[in-house]
Structure formats: structure tokens, C-alpha cells
XYZ file of C-alpha atoms in Angstrom:
311
model
C 0.020 -0.077 -0.052
C 1.232 3.468 -0.774
C 1.136 6.854 1.091
C -2.656 7.659 0.573
C -3.537 6.458 -2.486
C -0.355 6.709 -4.375
C 1.821 3.853 -5.722
C 4.546 1.756 -3.505
C 7.444 4.660 -3.222
C 11.243 4.134 -3.113
C 12.055 3.420 0.606
C 8.445 3.530 1.906
C 9.424 0.282 3.323
C 13.022 0.556 4.684
C 15.370 3.739 5.801
C 16.987 6.953 5.346
C 20.506 6.892 6.912
C 22.318 10.819 7.203
C 25.797 10.800 7.759
C 27.664 13.996 8.359
C 31.413 13.804 8.630
C 32.975 16.857 9.884
C 36.965 17.816 10.033
C 38.301 19.143 13.313
C 41.411 20.618 13.886
C 42.557 21.315 10.480
C 41.343 18.064 9.073
C 43.404 16.132 12.039
C 40.389 14.764 13.675
C 36.651 14.414 12.987
C 33.337 14.527 14.330
C 31.386 11.723 12.523
C 27.622 11.569 13.053
C 25.106 8.723 11.753
C 21.345 9.010 12.123
C 19.243 6.409 10.832
C 15.717 6.087 10.502
C 13.557 3.446 9.540
C 10.199 3.131 7.951
C 8.604 1.738 11.201
C 9.371 5.291 12.855
C 12.112 4.001 14.962
C 15.404 5.690 15.124
C 19.008 6.214 16.490
C 22.037 8.233 16.316
C 25.650 7.021 16.645
C 28.493 10.016 17.423
C 31.860 9.323 17.020
C 35.094 11.462 17.692
C 38.541 11.014 16.622
C 42.084 12.231 15.964
C 44.880 10.802 13.977
C 43.174 8.256 12.393
C 41.888 6.561 15.576
C 38.625 7.028 17.758
C 38.156 8.867 20.761
C 35.007 8.110 21.860
C 31.579 6.851 20.322
C 27.868 7.105 21.736
C 24.773 5.850 20.688
C 21.629 7.265 21.280
C 17.894 5.504 20.364
C 14.851 7.527 20.051
C 13.295 8.315 23.341
C 9.562 7.715 22.211
C 7.871 4.545 20.524
C 8.592 4.112 17.026
C 4.925 4.421 15.914
C 5.139 8.457 16.737
C 7.932 9.134 14.113
C 6.261 6.569 11.682
C 3.925 9.124 9.677
C 6.525 11.538 9.826
C 8.918 9.441 7.421
C 6.285 8.321 5.301
C 5.799 12.244 4.741
C 9.102 12.493 4.013
C 9.227 9.423 1.734
C 6.553 11.231 -0.240
C 8.612 14.600 -0.633
C 11.821 12.642 -1.806
C 9.620 10.759 -4.256
C 7.148 13.228 -5.645
C 7.791 16.675 -4.481
C 9.267 18.479 -7.522
C 11.483 21.145 -5.394
C 12.190 18.756 -3.010
C 12.837 15.060 -4.377
C 15.975 13.025 -4.494
C 14.343 10.152 -6.400
C 14.245 10.706 -9.991
C 16.498 14.048 -10.141
C 19.110 13.209 -12.763
C 21.286 16.429 -11.968
C 22.003 14.378 -8.428
C 23.296 11.662 -9.973
C 26.406 13.178 -11.906
C 28.307 13.704 -8.993
C 28.768 10.328 -6.858
C 32.034 11.217 -4.627
C 32.447 14.925 -4.548
C 35.959 16.791 -2.920
C 34.865 19.306 -0.294
C 36.618 22.658 0.231
C 38.740 22.816 3.424
C 36.733 22.931 6.689
C 33.145 21.599 5.245
C 31.689 18.752 6.225
C 30.179 15.716 3.686
C 26.692 15.141 4.023
C 25.332 11.634 2.868
C 21.768 10.755 2.402
C 21.409 7.230 1.599
C 17.696 5.795 1.066
C 17.168 2.069 1.396
C 14.199 0.509 -0.530
C 13.402 -3.208 1.165
C 11.140 -4.108 -1.176
C 13.586 -3.838 -4.043
C 16.542 -4.428 -1.918
C 18.076 -1.522 -3.247
C 19.936 1.558 -1.898
C 20.987 4.888 -3.435
C 22.952 7.209 -1.801
C 23.812 11.130 -2.546
C 26.878 12.843 -1.127
C 27.690 16.708 -1.347
C 29.429 19.448 0.902
C 27.778 21.784 3.684
C 28.904 24.353 6.479
C 28.077 22.592 9.857
C 27.516 19.545 11.845
C 24.260 17.492 12.316
C 23.263 20.114 14.713
C 23.541 23.163 12.679
C 23.398 22.168 9.061
C 22.860 24.800 6.232
C 22.316 24.817 2.559
C 23.967 27.902 2.261
C 26.936 27.218 0.319
C 26.425 23.824 -0.038
C 28.071 22.247 -3.323
C 29.756 21.349 -5.458
C 26.826 21.392 -7.689
C 23.693 23.466 -7.562
C 21.513 20.693 -6.827
C 23.596 20.081 -3.448
C 20.920 22.029 -1.372
C 18.594 19.111 -2.148
C 20.941 16.824 -0.410
C 21.314 19.057 2.808
C 17.848 20.210 3.105
C 16.670 16.418 2.997
C 19.217 15.668 5.848
C 17.913 18.723 7.623
C 14.338 17.463 7.293
C 15.254 13.946 8.759
C 17.359 15.649 11.537
C 14.234 18.139 12.420
C 11.835 15.125 12.293
C 13.817 12.830 14.956
C 16.450 14.121 16.830
C 14.739 17.946 16.489
C 15.721 21.415 16.146
C 17.529 21.692 19.263
C 19.588 18.948 18.935
C 23.556 19.433 20.218
C 26.256 17.106 19.956
C 27.681 15.132 22.716
C 30.997 16.253 21.441
C 30.118 20.002 20.669
C 33.303 22.136 20.596
C 35.614 19.729 21.678
C 38.854 19.557 20.011
C 39.520 15.803 18.425
C 40.987 13.384 20.777
C 42.195 9.568 20.310
C 41.805 6.685 22.707
C 45.487 5.502 23.812
C 44.123 3.005 26.222
C 40.723 2.532 27.847
C 39.901 -0.713 30.473
C 39.036 -1.711 33.993
C 42.597 -2.049 35.192
C 45.511 0.309 35.967
C 48.553 0.008 37.828
C 48.969 3.935 37.964
C 46.904 4.556 41.323
C 45.209 7.749 39.634
C 41.876 8.614 41.224
C 40.818 11.519 39.300
C 42.667 13.122 36.238
C 46.064 14.449 35.224
C 47.603 15.471 31.844
C 51.167 14.902 30.600
C 52.358 17.832 28.397
C 55.946 19.017 27.249
C 57.233 22.416 28.142
C 56.640 24.764 25.090
C 59.837 24.666 23.046
C 60.271 20.966 23.423
C 60.945 18.594 20.509
C 58.467 16.082 19.374
C 60.164 13.333 21.168
C 60.494 15.069 24.382
C 58.444 13.365 26.774
C 57.461 15.539 30.062
C 59.157 14.248 33.035
C 57.883 11.173 34.711
C 55.560 10.148 32.153
C 57.458 6.906 31.297
C 57.509 5.809 34.587
C 53.893 6.509 35.382
C 53.066 4.611 32.126
C 55.284 1.555 33.026
C 53.216 1.523 36.443
C 49.909 1.868 34.427
C 50.103 -0.950 32.138
C 52.017 -3.123 34.597
C 52.819 -7.069 33.089
C 50.909 -6.042 29.924
C 53.989 -5.276 28.009
C 52.332 -2.088 26.326
C 54.582 0.230 24.360
C 55.061 3.611 24.931
C 52.581 5.582 22.778
C 53.679 7.619 19.763
C 52.724 11.492 21.030
C 54.185 14.480 19.473
C 55.010 15.897 22.707
C 55.791 19.296 20.687
C 52.388 19.609 19.692
C 50.498 16.914 21.457
C 49.337 15.970 25.552
C 47.873 13.168 26.946
C 44.635 13.220 29.043
C 44.049 10.357 31.998
C 40.913 10.071 34.152
C 40.064 7.175 36.395
C 37.933 7.532 39.221
C 39.666 5.039 41.376
C 38.374 1.557 42.744
C 35.009 0.188 42.171
C 33.237 -2.709 43.283
C 30.928 -4.052 40.452
C 31.803 -4.950 36.704
C 30.386 -2.508 34.342
C 31.646 0.617 35.849
C 33.256 2.481 33.088
C 35.116 6.313 32.531
C 35.399 8.425 29.489
C 36.761 11.572 28.770
C 33.742 13.737 26.904
C 35.183 16.775 25.621
C 37.939 18.684 25.644
C 37.549 22.477 25.386
C 39.828 25.527 24.667
C 38.356 28.441 27.225
C 39.451 31.864 27.636
C 41.952 31.054 30.538
C 42.851 27.527 29.781
C 41.820 24.299 28.633
C 38.438 22.428 29.936
C 38.392 18.691 29.915
C 35.112 16.967 30.677
C 34.881 13.693 31.892
C 32.212 11.016 33.204
C 31.902 7.706 34.957
C 29.511 5.508 33.695
C 27.835 2.881 35.992
C 25.096 0.175 35.613
C 21.719 1.608 35.634
C 18.651 0.710 37.813
C 17.551 -2.862 38.130
C 20.878 -4.091 36.836
C 22.701 -7.037 39.104
C 26.533 -6.601 37.987
C 28.809 -9.332 39.021
C 31.090 -8.276 42.152
C 34.425 -7.632 41.156
C 37.232 -4.967 42.072
C 37.916 -2.905 38.778
C 39.604 0.435 38.220
C 38.356 1.837 35.065
C 40.361 4.622 33.280
C 40.574 6.512 30.010
C 43.685 7.826 28.451
C 43.687 9.863 25.326
C 45.883 12.244 23.371
C 44.619 15.509 21.923
C 46.291 18.514 20.484
C 48.236 20.578 23.294
C 45.870 23.194 24.434
C 46.150 26.113 26.515
C 47.265 25.873 30.203
C 46.110 25.592 32.948
C 43.987 22.534 32.439
C 40.757 22.551 34.183
C 39.039 18.981 35.037
C 35.466 18.756 35.305
C 33.678 15.514 36.497
C 30.266 15.332 34.966
C 27.353 13.980 36.786
C 27.609 9.806 36.940
C 25.433 8.482 34.042
C 23.474 5.061 34.285
C 23.734 2.815 31.666
C 21.451 0.513 30.566
C 21.647 -3.185 31.702
C 24.251 -5.263 29.066
C 25.687 -1.884 27.254
């Protein structure tokens, strides 16, 4: 059955996926956001921040309500993308002429992918635009004049699901990459600290005490020293201390350059209500490398988050 009395449209049974890949720190890092919306109304957002080719942190956020609440909006969008002369992607030849555009420095790559379950066929369009998922704009999109259709479709998907007030989990953060993360550290760290070499130091001049600290942290795991450009990068480590349940974890959330230094936000995550985690002594930690940011570094522990059972 089609929408209204019309024919079965492409993607009416299937999904739409919007991917926005935004460069950070002159292209050395990235923020990747993937919003998937299924025809039954269910949707989820996956955000990933990374640096130097390695992921720093990733988060998945599912729709807060019941899927059927979004199903009619999905159907409305499918009708637009198939039939609306001023909006459609399906059957608009100019969009198929460019498959993999090169974006100007600082611009995001926006991909809209439609999958039709009945025909088992997918179609996708990639264009360039300013902004991340939270603040995409059609202004200046390219490289062709039809690019605004792709960006506008992405904006419509965002507005119909996460809403116009969506804010990225990593908004404003410098990019970072995970060097080590787990539940056992021999460093004895309870809290947070950063390692940086003095300004003017060479790329291989590690700060005093770092090698000994790293050795105590890894213990008998025999992990080599991480490769760090100490002239331009620093290391941040967070660890809340000893915990007594499996499932406790910790993560660096954001690294923000502020007026009078750098603010590092981190959060402890614990099993949610009604979970029954096994009892075991753990020492969760997260160690990341990030572009060297101004001193002093202020560490801010965010409110503890409860994680659904099994996550």
C-alpha cells in the first residue's frame, strides 16, 4: 500500500540514513554523526569523535519514544523525496552526476542514503555543506547547484527525529584519540591528570615522569610507550579509583579550549537501575591524546551516568 492512494514509493518500506562527517582541527580530527531512521519510525544517532586516524569516543542514542510516533513523519518525507518537484531526490538526474565530491577545507561531507526493502536496493547522494548535524545549512552547499536538495533532506530528517534543538555530545571539543581504556590500571590514579612537555620541547621529548607513570599503569601487560608528538600534543588520563562492580567505566567527554586555559570534561558510567552486575574489584580508566591546548587545564567531572543493562 502506498502513501495515500499513490503507488509504492522508493524507501517507503526501508530506511533513510544521514551521515555527516565534519573535519576538526584542520582536518587532523573528525566528528562523524550517523542518523538512521526506519520506516517503522524507529531511529538512532551514533556519534564518533576521533583524531590521528583513531577513535576517541563513540556514543549511540536511541529514539526516546515509541517508534510509531515517528512513522507518519517518515512516510511524509518519503513522499517528498519521491514526488515533490522542489524537494525530490529520486528521479532527479542532476544529483546522479556527482558521486564522490571533494569538499573545500573545513566543509562537512553530507550523505543521504535511502534503502528500499521491497526492492532490496539502496541509493545515496553525497554533497558538501557547512556545519555538523546540529547546525547544517544549505547556504554555500556544493559542488553543484542541486547539492542543497541533499542537505535539505538531511535537515528534514534531523528536525523530524532528534529535533531542531539537537546538540552534539561532543560539541565544541578538540578531537582526541584513545590510547588505552579498560578496567585495570597500576598507576593508582584517582581523578585526572595531564602530561605535556614544556613549550619549545621537541616532538620526542616526553615530559618528566611520564615514562615511569606509563610503566606503572600497564604493569605486566607490556604495552609500549604511545607515539606522541610532544611538541604539539598532550595526554589526558582519567580514573575515578577502585570500584566494586563489573560494568563501571569512565570516559573523557570533551576537551574545550576556553578563555583562560583548557576545560576537560569526563564522566563515570555505572550500571543502571535494576541491573545486577557481578561483584569484582575494578579500576576503570581512559587515556587519550589530544592537540596541545593552553594551560592551565581544568578537569570537570560530570554527573555520573547510568548505563542500560548489557551495554
